[in-house]
């Protein structure tokens, strides 16, 4: 019986490490994703995403704000700027976080209360990257507009038997509602 030495062997390694992309931040109870809070006059809001594992190639993500049918929804062009941002996660680093900014518009026209829009992402490449369980984030814009209400006149004189007095108020800006 003759045995020979093996000069060469081929091995195939199958990558089973899925890369998940998630928004980063505190998630309020019952909410689908984190909520970022920003004052209306701040100018920008920063939104962050992270990867679960390292990758052999860069992971490219497009992040976009969206109008949603929610109570007191923020409006594109009036409360924020609808601008798609690209985030690149470089190859190999594990658990990397990347952030981007969105422009907040200080409309200074009306007392609106807190307004909300959401942010979603799309995986551009590589094809193997997967959405994590946190696929959207919310942005709450805190209104900075105040309304001052004043009496139109400082004193009113009427006779006691007139029965009524007309008192007029004025406000310095419009309000929603």
CSV table of C-alpha atoms in Angstrom, one decimal:
chain,number,residue,atom,x,y,z
A,1,UNK,CA,0.0,0.0,0.0
A,2,UNK,CA,1.3,3.3,-1.0
A,3,UNK,CA,0.2,6.6,0.6
A,4,UNK,CA,0.9,10.0,-0.9
A,5,UNK,CA,1.1,13.4,0.7
A,6,UNK,CA,-1.6,15.9,-0.1
A,7,UNK,CA,0.0,18.9,-1.8
A,8,UNK,CA,-3.1,21.1,-1.9
A,9,UNK,CA,-6.6,21.4,-0.5
A,10,UNK,CA,-9.4,23.9,-1.2
A,11,UNK,CA,-11.6,25.3,1.5
A,12,UNK,CA,-14.6,27.5,1.1
A,13,UNK,CA,-15.6,29.8,4.0
A,14,UNK,CA,-19.2,30.9,3.9
A,15,UNK,CA,-19.9,34.2,5.5
A,16,UNK,CA,-22.8,33.9,7.9
A,17,UNK,CA,-22.3,37.2,9.7
A,18,UNK,CA,-25.3,39.4,8.8
A,19,UNK,CA,-24.8,43.1,9.1
A,20,UNK,CA,-27.8,44.9,10.7
A,21,UNK,CA,-28.3,48.7,10.4
A,22,UNK,CA,-30.3,50.4,13.2
A,23,UNK,CA,-31.1,53.9,14.4
A,24,UNK,CA,-29.4,54.8,17.7
A,25,UNK,CA,-31.1,56.6,20.6
A,26,UNK,CA,-33.6,56.3,23.4
A,27,UNK,CA,-36.8,54.6,22.4
A,28,UNK,CA,-39.9,55.8,24.3
A,29,UNK,CA,-42.3,53.0,25.5
A,30,UNK,CA,-44.5,51.8,22.6
A,31,UNK,CA,-42.6,53.8,20.0
A,32,UNK,CA,-41.2,52.1,16.9
A,33,UNK,CA,-37.8,53.8,17.1
A,34,UNK,CA,-35.8,56.5,18.9
A,35,UNK,CA,-37.1,60.0,19.2
A,36,UNK,CA,-34.7,63.0,18.8
A,37,UNK,CA,-35.9,66.3,20.3
A,38,UNK,CA,-34.7,69.6,18.9
A,39,UNK,CA,-35.7,73.3,19.6
A,40,UNK,CA,-37.1,75.0,16.5
A,41,UNK,CA,-34.4,77.7,16.6
A,42,UNK,CA,-31.5,75.1,16.9
A,43,UNK,CA,-31.0,75.0,13.1
A,44,UNK,CA,-30.3,71.2,12.8
A,45,UNK,CA,-31.0,67.9,14.4
A,46,UNK,CA,-28.5,65.0,14.5
A,47,UNK,CA,-29.7,61.5,13.7
A,48,UNK,CA,-27.4,58.5,14.2
A,49,UNK,CA,-27.3,54.9,12.9
A,50,UNK,CA,-25.1,52.0,13.8
A,51,UNK,CA,-23.9,48.6,12.4
A,52,UNK,CA,-24.0,45.4,14.4
A,53,UNK,CA,-20.9,43.8,13.0
A,54,UNK,CA,-17.9,44.7,10.7
A,55,UNK,CA,-18.1,44.1,7.0
A,56,UNK,CA,-15.7,43.2,4.2
A,57,UNK,CA,-16.8,46.2,2.2
A,58,UNK,CA,-18.2,49.7,2.9
A,59,UNK,CA,-21.9,49.9,3.8
A,60,UNK,CA,-23.7,52.8,2.1
A,61,UNK,CA,-27.0,54.1,3.6
A,62,UNK,CA,-29.3,56.9,2.4
A,63,UNK,CA,-31.2,58.6,5.2
A,64,UNK,CA,-34.3,60.6,4.4
A,65,UNK,CA,-36.9,62.5,6.4
A,66,UNK,CA,-40.6,61.8,5.7
A,67,UNK,CA,-43.9,63.4,6.3
A,68,UNK,CA,-46.2,61.1,8.3
A,69,UNK,CA,-49.8,61.2,9.0
A,70,UNK,CA,-49.4,61.8,12.7
A,71,UNK,CA,-51.1,64.4,15.0
A,72,UNK,CA,-49.3,67.7,14.7
A,73,UNK,CA,-47.1,66.5,11.8
A,74,UNK,CA,-44.2,68.7,10.7
A,75,UNK,CA,-44.3,69.9,7.1
A,76,UNK,CA,-41.4,69.6,4.6
A,77,UNK,CA,-40.3,73.1,3.5
A,78,UNK,CA,-42.0,74.8,6.5
A,79,UNK,CA,-40.6,73.0,9.5
A,80,UNK,CA,-37.6,71.0,8.1
A,81,UNK,CA,-35.8,70.6,4.8
A,82,UNK,CA,-36.4,67.3,3.0
A,83,UNK,CA,-32.8,66.3,2.1
A,84,UNK,CA,-31.5,62.8,1.6
A,85,UNK,CA,-28.2,62.2,3.3
A,86,UNK,CA,-25.6,59.5,2.6
A,87,UNK,CA,-23.8,57.7,5.4
A,88,UNK,CA,-20.9,55.4,4.7
A,89,UNK,CA,-19.8,52.8,7.3
A,90,UNK,CA,-16.2,51.8,6.4
A,91,UNK,CA,-15.3,48.2,6.0
A,92,UNK,CA,-14.3,46.1,9.1
A,93,UNK,CA,-15.0,48.2,12.2
A,94,UNK,CA,-17.5,46.4,14.4
A,95,UNK,CA,-20.4,48.4,16.0
A,96,UNK,CA,-19.7,51.6,14.2
A,97,UNK,CA,-22.0,54.6,14.7
A,98,UNK,CA,-22.4,57.3,12.0
A,99,UNK,CA,-24.5,60.5,12.3
A,100,UNK,CA,-25.9,63.1,9.9
A,101,UNK,CA,-27.7,66.4,10.4
A,102,UNK,CA,-31.1,67.6,9.0
A,103,UNK,CA,-32.0,71.3,8.7
A,104,UNK,CA,-34.8,72.6,11.0
A,105,UNK,CA,-36.6,75.7,9.9
A,106,UNK,CA,-37.4,78.3,12.5
A,107,UNK,CA,-40.7,79.6,10.9
A,108,UNK,CA,-41.3,82.2,13.7
A,109,UNK,CA,-44.9,82.7,12.4
A,110,UNK,CA,-47.3,80.9,14.7
A,111,UNK,CA,-47.7,79.2,18.0
A,112,UNK,CA,-47.7,75.6,16.7
A,113,UNK,CA,-46.8,73.3,19.6
A,114,UNK,CA,-44.4,70.4,19.1
A,115,UNK,CA,-44.4,69.1,15.5
A,116,UNK,CA,-43.1,65.7,14.4
A,117,UNK,CA,-41.6,64.0,11.4
A,118,UNK,CA,-39.9,60.7,10.9
A,119,UNK,CA,-36.6,59.6,9.3
A,120,UNK,CA,-36.1,56.3,7.4
A,121,UNK,CA,-33.1,54.7,5.7
A,122,UNK,CA,-32.4,52.7,2.5
A,123,UNK,CA,-29.4,50.4,2.2
A,124,UNK,CA,-27.7,51.2,-1.1
A,125,UNK,CA,-24.9,48.7,-0.8
A,126,UNK,CA,-23.7,46.0,-0.2
A,127,UNK,CA,-26.6,43.7,-1.1
A,128,UNK,CA,-26.0,41.5,2.1
A,129,UNK,CA,-26.6,44.3,4.6
A,130,UNK,CA,-29.9,43.9,6.3
A,131,UNK,CA,-32.3,46.2,8.1
A,132,UNK,CA,-32.3,45.9,11.8
A,133,UNK,CA,-35.4,45.9,14.0
A,134,UNK,CA,-35.2,49.7,14.4
A,135,UNK,CA,-36.0,51.0,10.9
A,136,UNK,CA,-37.2,54.5,11.7
A,137,UNK,CA,-36.6,57.4,14.0
A,138,UNK,CA,-38.8,60.3,15.0
A,139,UNK,CA,-37.9,64.0,15.4
A,140,UNK,CA,-39.9,66.2,17.7
A,141,UNK,CA,-39.5,70.0,16.9
A,142,UNK,CA,-40.2,72.0,20.0
A,143,UNK,CA,-41.9,75.3,19.1
A,144,UNK,CA,-40.1,78.4,20.3
A,145,UNK,CA,-42.8,80.9,19.3
A,146,UNK,CA,-44.6,82.7,22.1
A,147,UNK,CA,-47.8,84.7,21.9
A,148,UNK,CA,-48.3,87.8,24.0
A,149,UNK,CA,-51.9,88.7,24.8
A,150,UNK,CA,-52.7,92.3,26.0
A,151,UNK,CA,-55.7,94.4,26.9
A,152,UNK,CA,-56.3,96.9,24.1
A,153,UNK,CA,-57.0,99.7,26.6
A,154,UNK,CA,-55.6,100.0,30.1
A,155,UNK,CA,-58.8,101.2,31.8
A,156,UNK,CA,-62.5,101.0,31.0
A,157,UNK,CA,-65.2,103.2,32.6
A,158,UNK,CA,-68.9,102.2,32.6
A,159,UNK,CA,-71.9,103.0,34.7
A,160,UNK,CA,-72.9,100.3,37.2
A,161,UNK,CA,-76.4,100.1,35.7
A,162,UNK,CA,-75.0,99.5,32.1
A,163,UNK,CA,-75.0,95.8,32.8
A,164,UNK,CA,-72.1,94.8,30.6
A,165,UNK,CA,-68.7,96.1,29.6
A,166,UNK,CA,-66.8,95.3,26.5
A,167,UNK,CA,-63.1,94.3,27.1
A,168,UNK,CA,-60.9,93.8,24.1
A,169,UNK,CA,-57.7,91.8,23.9
A,170,UNK,CA,-55.0,91.7,21.2
A,171,UNK,CA,-52.3,89.2,20.5
A,172,UNK,CA,-49.0,89.8,18.8
A,173,UNK,CA,-49.0,86.9,16.3
A,174,UNK,CA,-51.1,84.2,14.7
A,175,UNK,CA,-51.8,80.9,16.4
A,176,UNK,CA,-52.8,77.6,15.1
A,177,UNK,CA,-56.3,77.1,16.4
